[in-house]
mmCIF file of C-alpha atoms in Angstrom:
data_model
loop_
_atom_site.group_PDB
_atom_site.id
_atom_site.type_symbol
_atom_site.label_atom_id
_atom_site.label_comp_id
_atom_site.label_asym_id
_atom_site.label_seq_id
_atom_site.Cartn_x
_atom_site.Cartn_y
_atom_site.Cartn_z
ATOM 1 C CA GLU A 1 186.988 18.113 57.474
ATOM 2 C CA GLY A 2 184.687 17.804 53.858
ATOM 3 C CA VAL A 3 186.607 14.935 52.651
ATOM 4 C CA GLU A 4 184.721 11.745 51.031
ATOM 5 C CA CYS A 5 185.566 9.157 49.861
ATOM 6 C CA THR A 6 183.982 5.681 48.266
ATOM 7 C CA ILE A 7 184.678 2.292 48.246
ATOM 8 C CA THR A 8 182.951 -0.689 46.000
ATOM 9 C CA ALA A 9 183.022 -3.684 48.278
ATOM 10 C CA LYS A 10 181.271 -7.185 46.975
ATOM 11 C CA VAL A 11 177.882 -7.759 48.112
ATOM 12 C CA ALA A 12 175.467 -11.101 49.496
ATOM 13 C CA ASP A 13 171.970 -10.852 49.479
ATOM 14 C CA GLY A 14 170.622 -7.821 49.628
ATOM 15 C CA ASP A 15 172.897 -4.492 51.571
ATOM 16 C CA ARG A 16 175.097 -7.011 53.494
ATOM 17 C CA LEU A 17 178.859 -7.252 52.669
ATOM 18 C CA TYR A 18 180.378 -10.342 52.281
ATOM 19 C CA GLY A 19 183.687 -8.363 53.716
ATOM 20 C CA SER A 20 183.174 -5.112 55.952
ATOM 21 C CA VAL A 21 184.940 -2.143 55.290
ATOM 22 C CA THR A 22 187.887 -1.358 57.979
ATOM 23 C CA VAL A 23 190.439 1.179 58.458
ATOM 24 C CA ARG A 24 192.403 0.398 56.134
ATOM 25 C CA ASP A 25 190.626 0.264 53.405
ATOM 26 C CA ILE A 26 189.679 3.509 54.623
ATOM 27 C CA ILE A 27 193.658 5.126 54.139
ATOM 28 C CA SER A 28 194.106 3.719 51.339
ATOM 29 C CA ALA A 29 191.013 5.085 49.697
ATOM 30 C CA LEU A 30 191.868 8.249 50.853
ATOM 31 C CA ALA A 31 195.615 7.527 49.594
ATOM 32 C CA LYS A 32 194.143 7.807 46.086
ATOM 33 C CA GLN A 33 193.610 11.013 46.393
ATOM 34 C CA GLU A 34 196.636 11.912 47.956
ATOM 35 C CA ILE A 35 195.075 11.966 51.622
ATOM 36 C CA VAL A 36 197.992 10.403 54.130
ATOM 37 C CA VAL A 37 195.893 9.827 57.383
ATOM 38 C CA GLU A 38 197.752 7.196 59.986
ATOM 39 C CA LYS A 39 195.503 4.346 60.865
ATOM 40 C CA ARG A 40 195.645 5.350 64.607
ATOM 41 C CA VAL A 41 193.816 8.725 63.692
ATOM 42 C CA VAL A 42 191.138 7.241 61.560
ATOM 43 C CA LEU A 43 188.369 6.782 64.744
ATOM 44 C CA LEU A 44 186.497 3.824 63.391
ATOM 45 C CA LYS A 45 184.505 2.628 66.226
ATOM 46 C CA GLU A 46 184.193 -1.215 64.190
ATOM 47 C CA PRO A 47 184.586 -1.622 60.757
ATOM 48 C CA ILE A 48 181.245 -1.077 57.936
ATOM 49 C CA LYS A 49 179.153 -4.222 57.445
ATOM 50 C CA ALA A 50 176.689 -2.694 55.038
ATOM 51 C CA LEU A 51 175.903 -0.324 52.193
ATOM 52 C CA GLY A 52 175.588 3.720 52.477
ATOM 53 C CA THR A 53 177.145 7.043 53.834
ATOM 54 C CA PHE A 54 179.219 6.366 57.116
ATOM 55 C CA SER A 55 180.500 9.901 59.298
ATOM 56 C CA VAL A 56 183.929 8.289 59.853
ATOM 57 C CA PRO A 57 185.845 11.069 62.651
ATOM 58 C CA ILE A 58 189.660 11.825 61.427
ATOM 59 C CA ARG A 59 191.445 12.681 64.866
ATOM 60 C CA VAL A 60 193.372 16.196 63.365
ATOM 61 C CA TYR A 61 194.455 16.755 67.356
ATOM 62 C CA ALA A 62 193.668 16.410 70.942
ATOM 63 C CA ASP A 63 190.838 17.628 70.676
ATOM 64 C CA VAL A 64 190.165 18.288 66.957
ATOM 65 C CA GLU A 65 187.852 15.292 65.085
ATOM 66 C CA PRO A 66 186.193 16.442 61.997
ATOM 67 C CA LEU A 67 183.906 13.858 60.128
ATOM 68 C CA ILE A 68 185.270 12.363 56.925
ATOM 69 C CA THR A 69 182.073 11.303 54.221
ATOM 70 C CA VAL A 70 182.543 7.769 53.472
ATOM 71 C CA HIS A 71 180.619 6.178 50.811
ATOM 72 C CA VAL A 72 180.102 2.410 50.760
ATOM 73 C CA ARG A 73 178.922 0.798 47.014
ATOM 74 C CA PRO A 74 178.882 -2.027 46.139
ATOM 75 C CA GLU A 75 181.547 -3.637 43.315
ATOM 76 C CA GLU A 76 180.017 -3.411 39.802
ATOM 77 C CA SER A 77 179.958 -7.965 38.872
ATOM 78 C CA ASP A 78 181.387 -8.533 35.279
ATOM 79 C CA SER A 79 178.346 -10.462 34.266
#
């Protein structure tokens, strides 16, 4: 609990993402912080398709599911 990660993504008009943020993206962002989790423990109901801050449950044990905070930010453009 209290873990946060930030994912940058390409955006189209407004806050819409070109793709979506998936469990794999969350696992990768956590790994950069030396937090290793398996795909099956990240309980993301559906891919994230907008910018913002989202709470995602992580199953640690059968009845223990703390929330991590996932920040989805726009990718910086080169122009």
